[in-house]
Coordinates of C-alpha atoms (C1' of nucleotides) in Angstrom, one line a residue:
Chain A
M1 CA 0.0 0.0 0.0
N2 CA 1.5 3.3 -1.0
E3 CA 1.7 6.5 1.0
Q4 CA -1.2 8.2 -0.6
A5 CA -3.7 5.4 -0.3
N6 CA -2.6 5.0 3.3
R7 CA -3.4 8.7 3.9
S8 CA -6.8 8.5 2.3
L9 CA -7.7 5.5 4.4
E10 CA -6.5 7.4 7.4
A11 CA -8.8 10.2 6.6
L12 CA -11.7 7.8 6.4
K13 CA -10.6 6.3 9.7
N14 CA -11.2 9.6 11.5
T15 CA -14.7 10.1 10.2
A16 CA -16.0 6.6 9.9
S17 CA -18.6 5.6 12.5
G18 CA -21.2 3.0 12.3
E19 CA -23.5 5.1 10.2
T20 CA -20.8 6.0 7.8
V21 CA -20.0 2.4 7.1
A22 CA -23.6 1.5 6.6
S23 CA -24.3 4.3 4.2
A24 CA -21.0 3.7 2.3
L25 CA -22.0 0.0 1.8
S26 CA -25.6 1.0 1.0
L27 CA -24.4 3.4 -1.7
A28 CA -22.1 0.8 -3.2
I29 CA -25.0 -1.6 -3.4
H30 CA -27.3 1.1 -4.9
E31 CA -24.8 1.9 -7.5
H32 CA -24.2 -1.7 -8.4
R33 CA -20.6 -1.7 -7.5
L34 CA -21.4 -4.5 -5.1
A35 CA -23.2 -7.4 -6.9
P36 CA -25.9 -9.5 -5.2
G37 CA -24.4 -12.5 -3.5
T38 CA -21.0 -10.8 -2.7
K39 CA -19.7 -11.8 0.6
L40 CA -19.1 -9.0 3.1
G41 CA -16.5 -10.4 5.5
E42 CA -16.4 -8.6 8.8
D43 CA -12.6 -8.3 9.0
E44 CA -12.4 -7.2 5.4
V45 CA -14.9 -4.4 5.8
A46 CA -13.4 -3.4 9.1
E47 CA -9.9 -3.0 7.6
I48 CA -11.2 -1.0 4.7
F49 CA -12.9 1.5 6.9
G50 CA -10.3 1.4 9.6
V51 CA -12.8 0.5 12.3
S52 CA -13.3 -2.5 14.5
R53 CA -15.5 -5.4 13.7
T54 CA -18.0 -4.2 16.4
V55 CA -19.1 -1.2 14.3
V56 CA -19.0 -3.2 11.1
R57 CA -21.4 -5.8 12.6
A58 CA -23.8 -3.0 13.7
A59 CA -23.7 -1.6 10.2
L60 CA -24.3 -5.0 8.6
Q61 CA -27.2 -5.7 10.9
A62 CA -28.7 -2.4 10.0
L63 CA -28.5 -3.2 6.3
A64 CA -29.9 -6.6 7.0
H65 CA -32.9 -5.0 8.6
H66 CA -33.5 -3.1 5.4
Q67 CA -33.1 -6.4 3.6
L68 CA -30.1 -5.2 1.6
V69 CA -27.8 -7.8 3.0
D70 CA -28.6 -11.3 4.1
I71 CA -26.9 -12.5 7.3
R72 CA -26.7 -16.3 7.8
R73 CA -25.7 -17.4 11.2
N74 CA -22.1 -18.5 11.4
R75 CA -21.8 -17.9 7.7
G76 CA -21.5 -14.2 7.4
A77 CA -23.2 -11.4 5.5
F78 CA -23.9 -11.4 1.8
V79 CA -25.4 -8.8 -0.5
A80 CA -29.0 -9.9 -0.8
Q81 CA -30.4 -11.7 -3.8
P82 CA -34.1 -11.1 -3.9
S83 CA -36.0 -14.1 -5.3
L84 CA -38.4 -13.8 -8.2
R85 CA -41.3 -13.8 -5.7
E86 CA -39.8 -11.0 -3.7
A87 CA -39.1 -9.0 -6.8
R88 CA -42.8 -9.3 -7.8
E89 CA -43.9 -8.3 -4.3
V90 CA -41.7 -5.3 -4.2
F91 CA -43.0 -3.9 -7.4
E92 CA -46.6 -4.7 -6.5
A93 CA -46.1 -2.8 -3.2
R94 CA -44.6 0.1 -5.1
E95 CA -47.5 0.2 -7.5
L96 CA -49.8 0.3 -4.5
L97 CA -48.0 3.0 -2.6
E98 CA -46.2 5.3 -5.0
P99 CA -49.1 6.5 -7.2
R100 CA -51.0 7.7 -4.2
T101 CA -47.9 9.3 -2.9
A102 CA -47.3 11.1 -6.2
K103 CA -50.9 12.4 -6.0
S104 CA -50.3 13.8 -2.5
A105 CA -47.0 15.3 -3.7
A106 CA -48.7 17.1 -6.6
M107 CA -51.1 18.6 -4.1
R108 CA -48.4 19.8 -1.6
A109 CA -45.3 20.6 -3.7
T110 CA -43.9 24.1 -3.2
P111 CA -41.8 25.9 -5.8
D112 CA -38.7 24.9 -3.9
D113 CA -39.7 21.2 -4.1
I114 CA -40.2 21.5 -7.8
D115 CA -36.8 23.1 -8.3
L116 CA -35.2 20.3 -6.4
L117 CA -37.0 17.7 -8.5
K118 CA -35.8 19.5 -11.7
R119 CA -32.2 19.5 -10.4
H120 CA -32.5 15.8 -9.8
I121 CA -33.5 15.2 -13.4
V122 CA -30.6 17.3 -14.6
D123 CA -28.2 15.3 -12.5
E124 CA -29.7 12.1 -13.8
H125 CA -29.1 13.2 -17.4
A126 CA -25.6 14.2 -16.5
A127 CA -24.9 10.8 -15.1
L128 CA -26.4 9.1 -18.1
D129 CA -24.3 11.2 -20.5
A130 CA -21.2 10.3 -18.5
A131 CA -22.2 6.6 -18.9
D132 CA -22.3 6.3 -15.2
Q133 CA -25.2 3.8 -15.0
G134 CA -24.7 3.2 -11.3
R135 CA -25.0 6.8 -10.4
A136 CA -27.9 7.3 -12.7
L137 CA -29.8 4.4 -11.1
R138 CA -29.1 5.9 -7.6
L139 CA -30.3 9.3 -8.7
S140 CA -33.4 7.8 -10.2
G141 CA -34.2 6.2 -6.9
L142 CA -33.6 9.4 -5.1
F143 CA -36.1 11.1 -7.4
H144 CA -38.8 8.7 -6.2
I145 CA -37.7 9.2 -2.6
E146 CA -37.9 12.9 -3.0
I147 CA -41.5 12.7 -4.2
A148 CA -42.4 10.6 -1.1
R149 CA -40.7 13.2 1.1
I150 CA -42.7 16.0 -0.6
A151 CA -45.9 14.0 0.1
D152 CA -45.1 14.6 3.7
Q153 CA -45.9 11.2 5.0
A154 CA -42.7 10.1 6.7
T155 CA -44.0 6.6 7.5
I156 CA -45.0 5.7 4.0
A157 CA -41.9 7.5 2.7
G158 CA -39.8 5.1 4.8
F159 CA -41.5 2.1 3.3
I160 CA -41.0 3.5 -0.2
E161 CA -37.3 4.1 0.5
A162 CA -36.9 0.5 1.6
L163 CA -38.7 -0.7 -1.5
I164 CA -36.5 1.4 -3.8
A165 CA -33.4 0.0 -2.1
R166 CA -34.5 -3.5 -2.8
S167 CA -35.5 -2.5 -6.3
S168 CA -31.9 -1.7 -6.9
L169 CA -30.9 -5.2 -6.2
I170 CA -33.8 -6.5 -8.2
I171 CA -32.7 -4.5 -11.2
A172 CA -29.2 -5.8 -10.8
L173 CA -30.5 -9.3 -11.0
Y174 CA -33.4 -9.2 -13.4
W175 CA -32.9 -6.3 -15.7
R176 CA -33.3 -7.1 -19.4
R177 CA -30.5 -5.7 -21.4
E178 CA -32.7 -5.1 -24.3
S179 CA -34.8 -2.5 -22.6
A180 CA -33.2 0.9 -22.4
L181 CA -32.9 2.8 -19.2
C182 CA -34.5 6.0 -20.6
E183 CA -36.9 6.7 -17.8
S184 CA -35.9 10.4 -17.8
F185 CA -38.9 11.1 -20.0
A186 CA -41.3 9.6 -17.4
H187 CA -39.6 11.6 -14.6
H188 CA -39.9 14.7 -16.7
A189 CA -43.6 14.2 -17.3
L190 CA -44.1 13.6 -13.6
V191 CA -42.4 16.8 -12.6
G192 CA -44.6 18.6 -15.2
A193 CA -47.8 17.2 -13.6
I194 CA -46.6 18.0 -10.1
S195 CA -45.6 21.5 -11.0
E196 CA -49.1 22.1 -12.5
G197 CA -50.6 20.7 -9.3
N198 CA -52.4 18.1 -11.5
S199 CA -52.6 15.4 -8.9
Q200 CA -54.8 13.0 -10.9
R201 CA -52.3 13.1 -13.8
A202 CA -49.3 12.7 -11.4
E203 CA -50.9 9.6 -9.9
E204 CA -51.6 8.1 -13.3
L205 CA -48.1 8.9 -14.6
M206 CA -46.5 7.3 -11.6
R207 CA -48.6 4.2 -12.0
S208 CA -47.7 3.8 -15.7
H209 CA -44.0 4.6 -14.9
L210 CA -43.9 1.8 -12.4
V211 CA -45.7 -0.6 -14.8
D212 CA -43.1 0.2 -17.4
L213 CA -40.3 -0.5 -15.0
H214 CA -41.9 -3.7 -13.8
S215 CA -42.3 -4.9 -17.4
A216 CA -38.7 -4.1 -18.2
L217 CA -37.7 -6.8 -15.7
D218 CA -37.4 -10.5 -16.7
L219 CA -39.5 -12.1 -13.9
R220 CA -40.5 -15.3 -15.6
D221 CA -40.4 -18.5 -13.6
R222 CA -36.7 -19.4 -13.7
P223 CA -35.0 -19.1 -10.3
N224 CA -32.2 -16.6 -10.4
P225 CA -31.4 -16.7 -14.1
P226 CA -27.9 -15.4 -14.3
R227 CA -26.9 -16.2 -10.8
S228 CA -27.0 -19.9 -10.3
L229 CA -23.7 -20.5 -12.2
R230 CA -21.8 -17.7 -10.5
D231 CA -23.3 -18.9 -7.2
A232 CA -21.7 -22.2 -7.7
L233 CA -18.4 -20.5 -8.6
R234 CA -17.9 -17.7 -6.1
P235 CA -19.3 -18.0 -2.6
Chain B
M1 CA -31.1 -13.7 45.4
N2 CA -32.5 -17.0 46.5
E3 CA -31.7 -20.4 45.1
Q4 CA -34.8 -20.8 43.0
A5 CA -34.7 -17.4 41.4
N6 CA -31.1 -18.1 40.6
R7 CA -31.9 -21.3 38.9
S8 CA -34.7 -19.8 36.8
L9 CA -32.3 -17.1 35.7
E10 CA -29.8 -19.7 34.9
A11 CA -32.3 -21.5 32.7
L12 CA -32.9 -18.3 30.8
K13 CA -29.2 -17.8 30.5
N14 CA -28.8 -21.0 28.5
T15 CA -31.5 -20.2 26.0
A16 CA -31.2 -16.4 25.6
S17 CA -29.7 -15.3 22.4
G18 CA -29.9 -12.0 20.6
E19 CA -33.2 -12.8 19.1
T20 CA -34.6 -14.0 22.4
V21 CA -33.9 -10.7 24.0
A22 CA -35.4 -8.7 21.2
S23 CA -38.6 -10.7 21.1
A24 CA -38.9 -10.7 24.9
L25 CA -38.6 -6.9 25.0
S26 CA -40.9 -6.6 22.0
L27 CA -43.6 -8.7 23.6
A28 CA -43.3 -6.7 26.8
I29 CA -43.8 -3.5 24.8
H30 CA -46.7 -5.0 22.9
E31 CA -48.4 -6.0 26.1
H32 CA -47.9 -2.6 27.7
R33 CA -45.8 -3.9 30.4
L34 CA -43.1 -1.5 29.3
A35 CA -44.5 2.0 29.0
P36 CA -43.4 4.5 26.3
G37 CA -40.4 6.5 27.5
T38 CA -39.1 3.8 29.8
K39 CA -35.3 3.7 29.8
L40 CA -33.7 0.4 28.8
G41 CA -30.3 0.5 30.3
E42 CA -27.9 -1.9 28.7
D43 CA -26.4 -3.3 31.9
E44 CA -29.8 -3.7 33.4
V45 CA -31.2 -5.7 30.5
A46 CA -28.0 -7.6 30.1
E47 CA -28.2 -8.8 33.7
I48 CA -31.9 -9.7 33.5
F49 CA -31.3 -12.0 30.6
G50 CA -27.9 -13.2 31.7
V51 CA -26.1 -12.1 28.5
S52 CA -23.5 -9.6 27.8
R53 CA -24.1 -6.0 26.7
T54 CA -23.0 -7.0 23.2
V55 CA -26.1 -9.0 22.5
V56 CA -28.3 -6.5 24.3
R57 CA -27.0 -3.8 22.1
A58 CA -27.8 -5.8 19.0
A59 CA -31.3 -6.5 20.2
L60 CA -31.9 -2.8 21.1
Q61 CA -30.7 -1.8 17.6
A62 CA -33.1 -4.3 16.0
L63 CA -36.0 -2.8 18.0
A64 CA -34.8 0.7 17.0
H65 CA -35.0 -0.3 13.4
H66 CA -38.6 -1.3 13.9
Q67 CA -39.1 2.1 15.7
L68 CA -40.1 0.4 18.9
V69 CA -37.3 2.0 20.8
D70 CA -35.5 5.2 20.4
I71 CA -31.7 5.2 20.7
R72 CA -30.1 8.5 21.4
R73 CA -26.4 8.7 21.1
N74 CA -24.6 8.6 24.4
R75 CA -27.9 8.7 26.1
G76 CA -29.2 5.1 25.7
A77 CA -32.3 3.4 24.6
F78 CA -35.9 4.3 25.5
V79 CA -39.2 2.8 24.6
A80 CA -40.4 4.9 21.7
Q81 CA -43.0 7.7 22.2
P82 CA -44.7 8.2 18.8
S83 CA -45.7 11.8 18.3
L84 CA -49.2 12.8 17.4
R85 CA -48.0 13.3 13.8
E86 CA -46.5 9.8 13.7
A87 CA -49.7 8.4 15.2
R88 CA -51.8 9.9 12.5
E89 CA -49.4 8.7 9.8
V90 CA -49.4 5.1 11.1
F91 CA -53.1 4.9 11.0
E92 CA -53.3 6.5 7.6
A93 CA -50.8 4.0 6.4
R94 CA -52.8 1.1 7.9
E95 CA -56.0 2.4 6.3
L96 CA -54.2 2.4 3.0
L97 CA -52.7 -1.1 3.3
E98 CA -54.9 -3.3 5.4
P99 CA -58.3 -3.0 3.6
R100 CA -56.6 -4.2 0.3
T101 CA -54.8 -6.9 2.3
A102 CA -58.1 -8.1 3.8
K103 CA -59.6 -8.2 0.3
S104 CA -56.7 -10.4 -0.9
A105 CA -57.0 -12.6 2.2
A106 CA -60.7 -13.2 1.6
M107 CA -59.8 -14.4 -1.9
R108 CA -57.1 -16.7 -0.8
A109 CA -58.0 -18.0 2.6
T110 CA -58.1 -21.8 3.0
P111 CA -60.3 -23.6 5.6
D112 CA -57.1 -24.0 7.8
D113 CA -56.6 -20.2 7.7
I114 CA -60.1 -19.6 8.7
D115 CA -59.8 -22.0 11.6
L116 CA -56.7 -20.2 12.7
L117 CA -58.4 -16.9 12.6
K118 CA -61.3 -18.2 14.6
R119 CA -59.0 -19.6 17.3
H120 CA -57.4 -16.2 17.5
I121 CA -60.7 -14.7 18.3
V122 CA -61.4 -17.3 20.9
D123 CA -58.1 -16.5 22.5
E124 CA -58.8 -12.9 22.4
H125 CA -62.1 -13.3 24.2
A126 CA -60.4 -15.5 26.8
A127 CA -57.8 -12.8 27.4
L128 CA -60.5 -10.2 27.7
D129 CA -62.5 -12.3 30.1
A130 CA -59.4 -12.8 32.2
A131 CA -59.0 -9.0 32.2
D132 CA -55.6 -9.3 30.7
Q133 CA -55.7 -6.2 28.5
G134 CA -52.1 -6.5 27.5
R135 CA -52.5 -10.0 26.1
A136 CA -55.8 -9.1 24.4
L137 CA -54.1 -6.2 22.7
R138 CA -51.3 -8.4 21.5
L139 CA -53.6 -11.0 20.2
S140 CA -55.7 -8.3 18.4
G141 CA -52.5 -7.3 16.7
L142 CA -51.7 -10.9 15.8
F143 CA -55.1 -11.2 14.2
H144 CA -54.3 -8.4 11.8
I145 CA -50.9 -9.8 11.1
E146 CA -52.4 -13.2 10.4
I147 CA -54.7 -11.7 7.8
A148 CA -51.7 -10.1 6.1
R149 CA -50.0 -13.5 6.1
I150 CA -53.0 -15.1 4.5
A151 CA -52.9 -12.4 1.8
D152 CA -49.6 -14.0 0.9
Q153 CA -47.7 -10.7 0.3
A154 CA -44.7 -11.0 2.6
T155 CA -43.4 -7.6 1.8
I156 CA -46.6 -5.7 2.6
A157 CA -47.2 -8.0 5.6
G158 CA -43.9 -6.9 7.0
F159 CA -44.9 -3.3 6.7
I160 CA -48.2 -4.0 8.4
E161 CA -46.4 -5.8 11.2
A162 CA -44.3 -2.8 11.8
L163 CA -47.3 -0.5 11.7
I164 CA -49.1 -2.7 14.3
A165 CA -46.1 -2.7 16.5
R166 CA -46.1 1.1 16.5
S167 CA -49.9 1.1 16.9
S168 CA -49.4 -0.7 20.2
L169 CA -47.3 2.3 21.4
I170 CA -49.8 4.7 20.0
I171 CA -52.6 3.0 21.9
A172 CA -50.6 3.1 25.1
L173 CA -50.2 6.9 24.7
Y174 CA -53.4 8.1 23.1
W175 CA -56.2 5.6 23.9
R176 CA -59.3 7.3 25.3
R177 CA -60.5 5.5 28.4
E178 CA -64.1 6.2 27.5
S179 CA -64.0 4.0 24.4
A180 CA -64.3 0.3 25.1
L181 CA -61.9 -2.2 23.7
C182 CA -64.7 -4.3 22.3
E183 CA -63.3 -4.9 18.8
S184 CA -64.0 -8.5 18.9
F185 CA -67.3 -7.8 17.1
A186 CA -65.4 -6.3 14.2
H187 CA -62.9 -9.2 14.1
H188 CA -65.8 -11.6 14.1
A189 CA -67.5 -9.9 11.2
L190 CA -64.2 -9.9 9.3
V191 CA -63.8 -13.6 9.7
G192 CA -67.3 -14.1 8.5
A193 CA -66.7 -12.1 5.3
I194 CA -63.4 -13.9 4.7
S195 CA -64.8 -17.4 5.3
E196 CA -67.6 -16.5 2.7
G197 CA -64.9 -15.3 0.3
N198 CA -66.7 -12.0 0.2
S199 CA -63.7 -9.9 -0.6
Q200 CA -65.5 -6.7 -1.2
R201 CA -67.1 -6.9 2.2
A202 CA -63.9 -7.9 3.9
E203 CA -62.2 -4.8 2.5
E204 CA -65.0 -2.5 3.6
L205 CA -65.2 -4.1 7.1
M206 CA -61.4 -3.7 7.5
R207 CA -61.6 -0.1 6.5
S208 CA -64.4 0.7 8.9
H209 CA -62.7 -1.3 11.7
L210 CA -59.6 0.8 11.3
V211 CA -61.5 4.0 11.2
D212 CA -63.2 3.0 14.4
L213 CA -59.8 2.3 16.0
H214 CA -58.4 5.6 14.7
S215 CA -61.3 7.5 16.1
A216 CA -61.0 5.8 19.5
L217 CA -57.7 7.6 19.8
D218 CA -57.3 11.1 21.2
L219 CA -55.2 12.7 18.5
R220 CA -56.1 16.3 19.0
D221 CA -53.3 18.9 18.8
R222 CA -51.8 18.7 22.2
P223 CA -48.3 17.3 22.2
N224 CA -48.0 14.2 24.3
P225 CA -51.0 14.8 26.5
P226 CA -50.3 12.5 29.5
R227 CA -46.6 12.4 28.9
S228 CA -45.0 15.8 29.2
L229 CA -45.3 15.7 33.0
R230 CA -43.9 12.3 33.4
D231 CA -41.3 13.1 30.8
A232 CA -40.0 15.9 33.1
L233 CA -40.2 13.6 36.0
R234 CA -38.6 10.4 34.9
P235 CA -35.9 10.4 32.3
Chain C
dG1 C1' -8.8 -45.6 -6.4
dC2 C1' -12.6 -43.9 -3.8
dA3 C1' -15.2 -42.7 0.3
dA4 C1' -15.4 -41.2 4.8
dA5 C1' -13.6 -39.3 8.9
dT6 C1' -10.7 -36.1 11.0
dC7 C1' -7.8 -32.2 11.6
dG8 C1' -6.5 -27.4 10.6
dG9 C1' -7.4 -22.6 9.0
dG10 C1' -10.3 -19.0 9.0
dT11 C1' -14.6 -16.6 10.1
dT12 C1' -18.3 -15.5 13.1
dG13 C1' -20.6 -15.1 17.9
dT14 C1' -20.0 -13.5 22.5
dA15 C1' -17.7 -11.6 26.5
dT16 C1' -14.8 -8.4 28.6
dA17 C1' -11.8 -4.3 29.0
dC18 C1' -10.9 0.3 28.1
dA19 C1' -12.1 5.1 26.6
dA20 C1' -15.3 8.8 26.1
dA21 C1' -19.3 11.1 27.1
dA22 C1' -23.3 12.5 30.1
dC23 C1' -25.5 13.1 34.5
dT24 C1' -25.2 14.0 39.7
dG25 C1' -23.8 16.2 43.5
dT26 C1' -20.9 19.3 45.8
dG27 C1' -18.4 23.4 46.4
dT28 C1' -17.2 28.1 45.5
dC29 C1' -17.8 32.6 43.8
dC30 C1' -20.5 36.6 43.0
Chain D
dG1 C1' -29.1 33.0 48.2
dG2 C1' -28.5 31.7 43.4
dA3 C1' -25.8 30.4 39.6
dC4 C1' -21.9 28.6 37.7
dA5 C1' -18.0 25.4 37.6
dC6 C1' -15.8 21.2 38.7
dA7 C1' -15.2 16.5 40.0
dG8 C1' -17.1 11.7 40.7
dT9 C1' -20.0 8.3 39.2
dT10 C1' -22.6 6.0 35.9
dT11 C1' -23.5 4.7 31.2
dT12 C1' -22.6 4.3 26.5
dG13 C1' -19.2 3.6 22.4
dT14 C1' -15.4 1.1 20.6
dA15 C1' -11.7 -2.2 20.5
dT16 C1' -9.8 -6.5 21.5
dA17 C1' -9.6 -11.3 23.2
dC18 C1' -11.4 -15.7 23.4
dA19 C1' -14.7 -19.5 22.2
dA20 C1' -17.7 -21.9 18.8
dC21 C1' -18.6 -23.0 14.5
dC22 C1' -18.2 -23.9 9.4
dC23 C1' -15.6 -25.2 5.5
dG24 C1' -11.8 -27.3 3.0
dA25 C1' -7.9 -30.4 2.7
dT26 C1' -5.4 -34.2 4.0
dT27 C1' -5.1 -38.7 5.6
dT28 C1' -6.7 -43.3 6.4
dG29 C1' -9.3 -47.3 5.7
dC30 C1' -11.6 -50.4 2.6

DNA sequence: GCAAATCGGGTTGTATACAAAACTGTGTCC
DNA sequence: GGACACAGTTTTGTATACAACCCGATTTGC
């Protein structure tokens, strides 16, 4: 390890607490830098962040409660691999919660809220132009979370946040390469409806946006299509 | 400490793992044996269950993720005290999720499921007859959770379970003494609709049942009505 | 040569020890 | 007499040490 790398690790060391580790891992999962099934060894993570296993364990348990990682007793923590069934359930839940949330958001959004949403879309475009798919996906999720926040229902927003986190794993596992990731249009239209205060239209746009997303997944009965081979190989 | 007490503690000691501690605390909160705001000192809990603080911390963190306890840094863990706003949100979320879940349950319930629900009601009556309000409340919550399980949507069922857990705290804080806890009629009618497969009626019954519950709470703008004095007194 | 059992390395689960922070009570100064 | 400051005690946050367990490899028996 060279001097510079050592120094940057040292910098992390000073700031890294339990929450830091959890959000860093969470971000890596959201941006598809950590693939489903990857083992997260405690010692390994502890050394990377320069903290003890105690805090790593707490972070991993927090992620496990959000169902982002799967902890198997005496086996360790792995990035979760949602089953087909879970994938369907997550999107059904989103289709139940988010349209209504978008409707509320359209009724409550302030000009500041709308500016924020527009900035999100700009960032998303920038990430796509930079071919940074991971960041684009993360920003796309943040867009949905922002709408839930605007709807001013913290409890439901929390559920939606958890669903979006799992959606990121589901997309990593079941996304069809054929379908393009050009959701920006849908997001743009949504912001339009929200800024006009057209709640009915916002609700309908969100519903169809989620149906589009859902149908861009390959959720046919075939357990873990691309995973079973790698599973036998890696962990 | 006498011999016998020592032995029973020792028995606990052998079986108590992290999960055990968490569910024991959770049950105590559900049955209103632990009041909102109660401090859960790590050493105290650790000694009670005969485990180390390590496992107690994990259990408390798990409960915190379910929003049953509130962990304040360097202050410790306290049984959560949902605000009026949170209380409203929780019941709004339940009114959004549970009617639809009851509808699904009515469409999918097997005879075994219906028997289980009927047994739940019998148990509930028994607890009420024994004047065991805590147990009755817990069983009432389990009834709702069971319906969510029958609906066969694990993701949404998990959300509902979390909402019911928080509802228990909300009831502890905001329940109006005037209103009686005679929900058994509502539960009975629900089982009737479900066993007939009348999904429309099940949905409507669940909705009105939740509205009844909601309106039996005192959620007027008056922050933590019975709590602010005790709050100044205890913690 | 193959199968089964056993032994070793490595990883997780739990307990304990130490460091840091908050709360309590006392004392002093204004 | 009241308010502030300081120190002691208690409690939490983190690191480390040890025990239990799982997995893989080697060895042994058939």
